[in-house]
């Protein structure tokens, strides 16, 4: 055990503003900045020498600008977002920097919802993102530098044919330069039944999804000195399938819900914490 005092300090700035152009349009901005430092014990250099006066320093900033339009039967929003962070690690306050991590992302989004009539509504979305990642391990002379772009288009139809029954149909297409394209879907339905006691809502849904490996996961296995020789070098994206069914019982001041669900993930990406192999 060590007797030194480990501390943490942080400073945060958050600004949010919205200007109303007219009765239907507005422009908003959200920005935040964070800076922190953290002292801790029991860290190791590349030669597995232990230090008990380690120091992490982090900085991050984010900003989002959006235009919003709303009318009786339509909602639209276009947004631009930027995020970046920097994380530096020191083995001790009087030693040189040991590791540096930085990342950034820029994204443009459009979302619109249109209500054609009381029974039918539809949503449409477009998105494009560019991500960058830089990692440096100064002690091991290691450097990873990567960027990738991804795009997405999605739509969902919300249909309410009767007062008791409603359902939705949704689909999304995503494309990336590294892992190709993916199409995912979601189908859901609900039926509300009035009884002499509580109101009962039966619901069910099924969907598919995917997750791309992060930059850190890819470069840890391919370039880190800590990954074992048999760590996977070529990643594939995760794919998932989900199904669920549920029942909600609602009284005047109480609601009880029960949901049965199952999710299957193929090609799951996880860290091998038992063998520390990546």
Short mmCIF file of N, CA, C and O in Angstrom, two decimals, residues 14-121:
data_model
loop_
_atom_site.label_atom_id
_atom_site.label_comp_id
_atom_site.label_asym_id
_atom_site.label_seq_id
_atom_site.Cartn_x
_atom_site.Cartn_y
_atom_site.Cartn_z
N UNK A 14 -20.18 24.46 -20.08
CA UNK A 14 -21.31 24.02 -20.91
C UNK A 14 -22.14 25.24 -21.30
O UNK A 14 -22.55 26.02 -20.42
N UNK A 15 -22.38 25.40 -22.58
CA UNK A 15 -23.16 26.53 -23.08
C UNK A 15 -24.24 25.99 -24.02
O UNK A 15 -23.96 25.17 -24.89
N UNK A 16 -25.48 26.46 -23.83
CA UNK A 16 -26.60 26.05 -24.66
C UNK A 16 -27.44 27.27 -24.98
O UNK A 16 -27.79 28.05 -24.08
N UNK A 17 -27.76 27.45 -26.25
CA UNK A 17 -28.56 28.61 -26.67
C UNK A 17 -29.43 28.23 -27.86
O UNK A 17 -29.06 27.37 -28.66
N UNK A 18 -30.61 28.89 -27.96
CA UNK A 18 -31.51 28.68 -29.09
C UNK A 18 -32.18 30.00 -29.45
O UNK A 18 -32.64 30.73 -28.58
N UNK A 19 -32.18 30.27 -30.75
CA UNK A 19 -32.79 31.50 -31.27
C UNK A 19 -33.98 31.13 -32.14
O UNK A 19 -33.87 30.28 -33.03
N UNK A 20 -35.13 31.77 -31.90
CA UNK A 20 -36.34 31.53 -32.67
C UNK A 20 -36.38 32.45 -33.88
O UNK A 20 -36.45 33.68 -33.74
N UNK A 21 -36.31 31.90 -35.09
CA UNK A 21 -36.33 32.70 -36.31
C UNK A 21 -37.74 33.19 -36.60
O UNK A 21 -37.97 34.37 -36.86
N UNK A 22 -38.71 32.28 -36.57
CA UNK A 22 -40.11 32.63 -36.71
C UNK A 22 -40.92 31.56 -35.98
O UNK A 22 -40.38 30.81 -35.16
N UNK A 23 -42.21 31.48 -36.25
CA UNK A 23 -43.06 30.53 -35.53
C UNK A 23 -42.71 29.08 -35.82
O UNK A 23 -43.07 28.19 -35.05
N UNK A 24 -42.02 28.82 -36.93
CA UNK A 24 -41.76 27.44 -37.33
C UNK A 24 -40.28 27.06 -37.29
O UNK A 24 -39.96 25.88 -37.26
N UNK A 25 -39.38 28.02 -37.31
CA UNK A 25 -37.95 27.72 -37.43
C UNK A 25 -37.16 28.26 -36.24
O UNK A 25 -37.48 29.32 -35.70
N UNK A 26 -36.12 27.51 -35.87
CA UNK A 26 -35.21 27.95 -34.82
C UNK A 26 -33.82 27.40 -35.09
O UNK A 26 -33.66 26.39 -35.79
N UNK A 27 -32.83 28.04 -34.53
CA UNK A 27 -31.43 27.60 -34.63
C UNK A 27 -30.88 27.45 -33.21
O UNK A 27 -31.08 28.34 -32.36
N UNK A 28 -30.21 26.35 -32.97
CA UNK A 28 -29.66 26.10 -31.64
C UNK A 28 -28.21 25.70 -31.69
O UNK A 28 -27.72 25.17 -32.69
N UNK A 29 -27.51 25.94 -30.59
CA UNK A 29 -26.11 25.55 -30.47
C UNK A 29 -25.86 25.03 -29.06
O UNK A 29 -26.40 25.54 -28.08
N UNK A 30 -25.10 23.96 -28.98
CA UNK A 30 -24.67 23.39 -27.71
C UNK A 30 -23.18 23.16 -27.79
O UNK A 30 -22.68 22.59 -28.77
N UNK A 31 -22.44 23.61 -26.80
CA UNK A 31 -20.99 23.39 -26.78
C UNK A 31 -20.55 23.09 -25.35
O UNK A 31 -21.15 23.60 -24.38
N UNK A 32 -19.55 22.28 -25.23
CA UNK A 32 -19.02 21.97 -23.90
C UNK A 32 -17.53 21.68 -24.00
O UNK A 32 -17.04 21.23 -25.03
N UNK A 33 -16.84 21.92 -22.91
CA UNK A 33 -15.40 21.66 -22.83
C UNK A 33 -15.10 21.07 -21.47
O UNK A 33 -15.72 21.44 -20.46
N UNK A 34 -14.15 20.16 -21.43
CA UNK A 34 -13.79 19.48 -20.19
C UNK A 34 -12.28 19.32 -20.13
O UNK A 34 -11.62 19.01 -21.12
N UNK A 35 -11.73 19.54 -18.94
CA UNK A 35 -10.31 19.31 -18.71
C UNK A 35 -10.17 18.69 -17.33
O UNK A 35 -10.75 19.17 -16.35
N UNK A 36 -9.40 17.60 -17.23
CA UNK A 36 -9.27 16.90 -15.96
C UNK A 36 -7.88 16.30 -15.81
O UNK A 36 -7.15 16.10 -16.78
N UNK A 37 -7.53 16.04 -14.56
CA UNK A 37 -6.26 15.38 -14.22
C UNK A 37 -6.55 14.38 -13.10
O UNK A 37 -7.31 14.68 -12.17
N UNK A 38 -5.92 13.21 -13.17
CA UNK A 38 -6.20 12.14 -12.23
C UNK A 38 -4.90 11.48 -11.81
O UNK A 38 -4.08 11.09 -12.65
N UNK A 39 -4.68 11.37 -10.50
CA UNK A 39 -3.51 10.67 -9.96
C UNK A 39 -3.94 9.30 -9.45
O UNK A 39 -5.01 9.15 -8.85
N UNK A 40 -3.10 8.28 -9.69
CA UNK A 40 -3.46 6.93 -9.26
C UNK A 40 -2.20 6.11 -9.05
O UNK A 40 -1.09 6.52 -9.43
N UNK A 41 -2.36 4.93 -8.45
CA UNK A 41 -1.25 4.04 -8.15
C UNK A 41 -1.29 2.79 -9.04
O UNK A 41 -2.23 2.56 -9.78
N UNK A 42 -0.24 2.00 -8.92
CA UNK A 42 -0.16 0.68 -9.53
C UNK A 42 -0.32 0.71 -11.04
O UNK A 42 -1.24 0.14 -11.60
N UNK A 43 0.60 1.40 -11.72
CA UNK A 43 0.67 1.32 -13.17
C UNK A 43 2.06 0.82 -13.55
O UNK A 43 2.98 0.81 -12.72
N UNK A 44 2.22 0.42 -14.82
CA UNK A 44 3.45 -0.26 -15.23
C UNK A 44 3.93 0.29 -16.56
O UNK A 44 3.13 0.66 -17.42
N UNK A 45 5.26 0.32 -16.73
CA UNK A 45 5.81 0.70 -18.02
C UNK A 45 5.95 -0.53 -18.90
O UNK A 45 5.50 -1.62 -18.55
N UNK A 46 6.54 -0.36 -20.08
CA UNK A 46 6.65 -1.48 -21.02
C UNK A 46 7.56 -2.59 -20.52
O UNK A 46 7.52 -3.70 -21.02
N UNK A 47 8.39 -2.31 -19.53
CA UNK A 47 9.25 -3.33 -18.92
C UNK A 47 8.64 -3.90 -17.64
O UNK A 47 9.32 -4.57 -16.88
N UNK A 48 7.34 -3.59 -17.40
CA UNK A 48 6.60 -4.06 -16.24
C UNK A 48 7.18 -3.57 -14.93
O UNK A 48 7.05 -4.22 -13.89
N UNK A 49 7.82 -2.42 -14.97
CA UNK A 49 8.27 -1.78 -13.74
C UNK A 49 7.10 -1.01 -13.15
O UNK A 49 6.44 -0.24 -13.84
N UNK A 50 6.84 -1.19 -11.85
CA UNK A 50 5.67 -0.58 -11.21
C UNK A 50 5.97 0.84 -10.74
O UNK A 50 7.04 1.13 -10.23
N UNK A 51 4.98 1.71 -10.95
CA UNK A 51 5.02 3.08 -10.45
C UNK A 51 3.76 3.32 -9.63
O UNK A 51 2.68 2.80 -9.94
N UNK A 52 3.89 4.15 -8.58
CA UNK A 52 2.75 4.46 -7.72
C UNK A 52 2.48 5.95 -7.63
O UNK A 52 1.89 6.42 -6.66
N UNK A 53 2.89 6.69 -8.63
CA UNK A 53 2.58 8.12 -8.67
C UNK A 53 2.22 8.50 -10.11
O UNK A 53 2.78 9.44 -10.68
N UNK A 54 1.30 7.76 -10.69
CA UNK A 54 0.95 7.94 -12.10
C UNK A 54 -0.06 9.07 -12.26
O UNK A 54 -0.80 9.42 -11.35
N UNK A 55 -0.10 9.60 -13.47
CA UNK A 55 -0.91 10.79 -13.72
C UNK A 55 -1.55 10.70 -15.10
O UNK A 55 -0.86 10.44 -16.10
N UNK A 56 -2.86 10.90 -15.18
CA UNK A 56 -3.59 10.99 -16.43
C UNK A 56 -4.11 12.42 -16.61
O UNK A 56 -4.61 13.02 -15.66
N UNK A 57 -4.01 12.93 -17.82
CA UNK A 57 -4.55 14.24 -18.13
C UNK A 57 -5.42 14.13 -19.37
O UNK A 57 -5.01 13.52 -20.36
N UNK A 58 -6.62 14.70 -19.32
CA UNK A 58 -7.58 14.58 -20.41
C UNK A 58 -8.17 15.94 -20.76
O UNK A 58 -8.39 16.77 -19.88
N UNK A 59 -8.43 16.11 -22.05
CA UNK A 59 -9.11 17.31 -22.55
C UNK A 59 -10.09 16.88 -23.63
O UNK A 59 -9.77 16.02 -24.47
N UNK A 60 -11.26 17.45 -23.62
CA UNK A 60 -12.25 17.15 -24.65
C UNK A 60 -13.11 18.37 -24.91
O UNK A 60 -13.28 19.23 -24.05
N UNK A 61 -13.65 18.43 -26.11
CA UNK A 61 -14.55 19.51 -26.49
C UNK A 61 -15.56 18.99 -27.50
O UNK A 61 -15.26 18.07 -28.27
N UNK A 62 -16.74 19.56 -27.49
CA UNK A 62 -17.80 19.15 -28.39
C UNK A 62 -18.67 20.34 -28.72
O UNK A 62 -18.86 21.25 -27.90
N UNK A 63 -19.22 20.33 -29.92
CA UNK A 63 -20.12 21.41 -30.34
C UNK A 63 -21.15 20.83 -31.31
O UNK A 63 -20.84 19.94 -32.11
N UNK A 64 -22.37 21.35 -31.23
CA UNK A 64 -23.45 20.91 -32.12
C UNK A 64 -24.29 22.12 -32.53
O UNK A 64 -24.73 22.89 -31.67
N UNK A 65 -24.49 22.28 -33.82
CA UNK A 65 -25.31 23.36 -34.38
C UNK A 65 -26.46 22.72 -35.13
O UNK A 65 -26.24 21.83 -35.95
N UNK A 66 -27.71 23.17 -34.86
CA UNK A 66 -28.85 22.56 -35.53
C UNK A 66 -29.86 23.61 -35.97
O UNK A 66 -29.97 24.70 -35.39
N UNK A 67 -30.57 23.27 -37.04
CA UNK A 67 -31.72 24.03 -37.54
C UNK A 67 -32.95 23.16 -37.42
O UNK A 67 -32.94 21.99 -37.81
N UNK A 68 -34.01 23.70 -36.82
CA UNK A 68 -35.22 22.93 -36.57
C UNK A 68 -36.42 23.62 -37.19
O UNK A 68 -36.57 24.85 -37.09
N UNK A 69 -37.26 22.82 -37.83
CA UNK A 69 -38.49 23.31 -38.44
C UNK A 69 -39.65 22.47 -37.95
O UNK A 69 -39.58 21.24 -37.91
N UNK A 70 -40.73 23.11 -37.54
CA UNK A 70 -41.89 22.39 -37.06
C UNK A 70 -43.19 23.02 -37.53
O UNK A 70 -43.35 24.24 -37.49
N UNK A 71 -44.09 22.18 -38.01
CA UNK A 71 -45.43 22.63 -38.42
C UNK A 71 -46.44 21.63 -37.88
O UNK A 71 -46.10 20.71 -37.13
N UNK A 72 -47.70 21.76 -38.30
CA UNK A 72 -48.74 20.89 -37.77
C UNK A 72 -48.52 19.43 -38.16
O UNK A 72 -48.87 18.53 -37.41
N UNK A 73 -47.95 19.18 -39.33
CA UNK A 73 -47.81 17.79 -39.79
C UNK A 73 -46.39 17.41 -40.18
O UNK A 73 -46.17 16.39 -40.82
N UNK A 74 -45.40 18.22 -39.81
CA UNK A 74 -44.02 17.90 -40.19
C UNK A 74 -43.03 18.45 -39.16
O UNK A 74 -43.24 19.52 -38.58
N UNK A 75 -41.97 17.70 -38.95
CA UNK A 75 -40.83 18.11 -38.12
C UNK A 75 -39.56 17.81 -38.90
O UNK A 75 -39.41 16.71 -39.44
N UNK A 76 -38.66 18.78 -38.99
CA UNK A 76 -37.39 18.57 -39.68
C UNK A 76 -36.25 19.14 -38.84
O UNK A 76 -36.42 20.16 -38.16
N UNK A 77 -35.09 18.50 -38.95
CA UNK A 77 -33.91 18.99 -38.24
C UNK A 77 -32.66 18.64 -39.04
O UNK A 77 -32.50 17.51 -39.51
N UNK A 78 -31.78 19.62 -39.19
CA UNK A 78 -30.46 19.41 -39.80
C UNK A 78 -29.42 19.84 -38.79
O UNK A 78 -29.52 20.93 -38.20
N UNK A 79 -28.42 19.00 -38.57
CA UNK A 79 -27.44 19.28 -37.52
C UNK A 79 -26.03 18.96 -37.98
O UNK A 79 -25.81 18.03 -38.76
N UNK A 80 -25.08 19.74 -37.48
CA UNK A 80 -23.65 19.51 -37.65
C UNK A 80 -23.03 19.36 -36.27
O UNK A 80 -23.31 20.17 -35.37
N UNK A 81 -22.19 18.34 -36.09
CA UNK A 81 -21.59 18.08 -34.78
C UNK A 81 -20.10 17.81 -34.92
O UNK A 81 -19.66 17.19 -35.91
N UNK A 82 -19.33 18.26 -33.93
CA UNK A 82 -17.89 18.01 -33.89
C UNK A 82 -17.50 17.63 -32.48
O UNK A 82 -17.99 18.20 -31.50
N UNK A 83 -16.62 16.63 -32.38
CA UNK A 83 -16.13 16.17 -31.07
C UNK A 83 -14.66 15.82 -31.19
O UNK A 83 -14.22 15.24 -32.19
N UNK A 84 -13.88 16.19 -30.18
CA UNK A 84 -12.48 15.79 -30.14
C UNK A 84 -12.03 15.60 -28.69
O UNK A 84 -12.58 16.22 -27.77
N UNK A 85 -11.04 14.73 -28.50
CA UNK A 85 -10.53 14.49 -27.15
C UNK A 85 -9.04 14.19 -27.23
O UNK A 85 -8.52 13.74 -28.26
N UNK A 86 -8.37 14.43 -26.13
CA UNK A 86 -6.93 14.17 -25.99
C UNK A 86 -6.69 13.59 -24.62
O UNK A 86 -7.16 14.14 -23.61
N UNK A 87 -5.97 12.48 -24.56
CA UNK A 87 -5.69 11.82 -23.29
C UNK A 87 -4.19 11.51 -23.23
O UNK A 87 -3.67 10.81 -24.09
N UNK A 88 -3.52 12.03 -22.21
CA UNK A 88 -2.08 11.81 -22.02
C UNK A 88 -1.85 11.10 -20.70
O UNK A 88 -2.49 11.40 -19.69
N UNK A 89 -0.92 10.15 -20.73
CA UNK A 89 -0.62 9.36 -19.54
C UNK A 89 0.85 9.49 -19.19
O UNK A 89 1.73 9.35 -20.04
N UNK A 90 1.12 9.74 -17.89
CA UNK A 90 2.48 9.89 -17.38
C UNK A 90 2.69 8.85 -16.29
O UNK A 90 1.82 8.63 -15.44
N UNK A 91 3.86 8.20 -16.32
CA UNK A 91 4.16 7.22 -15.29
C UNK A 91 4.43 7.88 -13.94
O UNK A 91 4.22 7.28 -12.90
N UNK A 92 4.88 9.10 -13.95
CA UNK A 92 5.07 9.89 -12.73
C UNK A 92 5.13 11.35 -13.13
O UNK A 92 5.38 11.69 -14.29
N UNK A 93 4.88 12.22 -12.16
CA UNK A 93 4.80 13.64 -12.46
C UNK A 93 6.10 14.19 -13.02
O UNK A 93 6.10 15.13 -13.81
N UNK A 94 7.22 13.60 -12.63
CA UNK A 94 8.51 14.12 -13.09
C UNK A 94 9.08 13.33 -14.26
O UNK A 94 10.23 13.53 -14.64
N UNK A 95 8.29 12.42 -14.85
CA UNK A 95 8.76 11.64 -15.99
C UNK A 95 8.09 12.12 -17.26
O UNK A 95 7.07 12.79 -17.24
N UNK A 96 8.67 11.76 -18.39
CA UNK A 96 8.11 12.17 -19.68
C UNK A 96 6.81 11.44 -19.95
O UNK A 96 6.49 10.42 -19.33
N UNK A 97 6.07 11.95 -20.90
CA UNK A 97 4.80 11.34 -21.30
C UNK A 97 5.05 9.92 -21.82
O UNK A 97 5.95 9.68 -22.59
N UNK A 98 4.21 8.97 -21.37
CA UNK A 98 4.37 7.59 -21.78
C UNK A 98 3.41 7.19 -22.90
O UNK A 98 3.75 6.41 -23.78
N UNK A 99 2.17 7.73 -22.88
CA UNK A 99 1.17 7.35 -23.87
C UNK A 99 0.29 8.54 -24.21
O UNK A 99 -0.03 9.37 -23.34
N UNK A 100 -0.09 8.63 -25.46
CA UNK A 100 -0.96 9.70 -25.92
C UNK A 100 -2.05 9.12 -26.82
O UNK A 100 -1.76 8.36 -27.73
N UNK A 101 -3.30 9.47 -26.52
CA UNK A 101 -4.44 9.04 -27.32
C UNK A 101 -5.25 10.26 -27.72
O UNK A 101 -5.49 11.14 -26.89
N UNK A 102 -5.68 10.32 -28.96
CA UNK A 102 -6.52 11.43 -29.39
C UNK A 102 -7.50 10.92 -30.45
O UNK A 102 -7.21 9.98 -31.19
N UNK A 103 -8.65 11.54 -30.48
CA UNK A 103 -9.66 11.16 -31.45
C UNK A 103 -10.55 12.33 -31.78
O UNK A 103 -10.64 13.30 -31.01
N UNK A 104 -11.20 12.25 -32.91
CA UNK A 104 -12.11 13.33 -33.34
C UNK A 104 -13.15 12.74 -34.26
O UNK A 104 -12.93 11.72 -34.93
N UNK A 105 -14.31 13.37 -34.29
CA UNK A 105 -15.37 12.97 -35.22
C UNK A 105 -16.13 14.20 -35.67
O UNK A 105 -16.33 15.15 -34.91
N UNK A 106 -16.53 14.17 -36.94
CA UNK A 106 -17.37 15.21 -37.53
C UNK A 106 -18.56 14.53 -38.17
O UNK A 106 -18.40 13.55 -38.92
N UNK A 107 -19.77 15.03 -37.89
CA UNK A 107 -20.98 14.35 -38.35
C UNK A 107 -22.01 15.36 -38.83
O UNK A 107 -22.18 16.43 -38.23
N UNK A 108 -22.69 15.02 -39.91
CA UNK A 108 -23.82 15.79 -40.42
C UNK A 108 -25.04 14.88 -40.41
O UNK A 108 -24.96 13.71 -40.82
N UNK A 109 -26.18 15.41 -39.93
CA UNK A 109 -27.38 14.61 -39.78
C UNK A 109 -28.60 15.37 -40.29
O UNK A 109 -28.69 16.60 -40.11
N UNK A 110 -29.52 14.64 -40.89
CA UNK A 110 -30.83 15.18 -41.22
C UNK A 110 -31.88 14.21 -40.71
O UNK A 110 -31.75 12.99 -40.86
N UNK A 111 -32.93 14.75 -40.08
CA UNK A 111 -34.03 13.93 -39.61
C UNK A 111 -35.34 14.64 -39.90
O UNK A 111 -35.47 15.85 -39.64
N UNK A 112 -36.31 13.91 -40.45
CA UNK A 112 -37.61 14.48 -40.73
C UNK A 112 -38.72 13.50 -40.39
O UNK A 112 -38.58 12.29 -40.60
N UNK A 113 -39.80 14.03 -39.83
CA UNK A 113 -40.98 13.21 -39.55
C UNK A 113 -42.19 13.88 -40.19
O UNK A 113 -42.41 15.09 -40.01
N UNK A 114 -42.97 13.10 -40.92
CA UNK A 114 -44.11 13.63 -41.65
C UNK A 114 -45.36 12.84 -41.26
O UNK A 114 -45.37 11.60 -41.34
N UNK A 115 -46.40 13.55 -40.84
CA UNK A 115 -47.66 12.92 -40.47
C UNK A 115 -48.65 13.13 -41.60
O UNK A 115 -49.19 14.21 -41.79
N UNK A 116 -48.86 12.08 -42.41
CA UNK A 116 -49.72 12.20 -43.57
C UNK A 116 -51.19 12.33 -43.18
O UNK A 116 -51.95 13.08 -43.81
N UNK A 117 -51.59 11.58 -42.17
CA UNK A 117 -52.95 11.65 -41.63
C UNK A 117 -52.89 11.07 -40.22
O UNK A 117 -51.83 10.61 -39.77
N UNK A 118 -54.01 11.07 -39.48
CA UNK A 118 -53.95 10.56 -38.10
C UNK A 118 -53.50 9.11 -37.99
O UNK A 118 -53.06 8.68 -36.93
N UNK A 119 -53.61 8.35 -39.08
CA UNK A 119 -53.27 6.93 -39.02
C UNK A 119 -51.86 6.60 -39.50
O UNK A 119 -51.31 5.56 -39.14
N UNK A 120 -51.23 7.45 -40.32
CA UNK A 120 -49.96 7.12 -40.94
C UNK A 120 -48.96 8.26 -40.79
O UNK A 120 -49.27 9.42 -41.11
N UNK A 121 -47.77 7.93 -40.30
CA UNK A 121 -46.66 8.87 -40.21
C UNK A 121 -45.37 8.18 -40.64
O UNK A 121 -45.25 6.95 -40.54
#
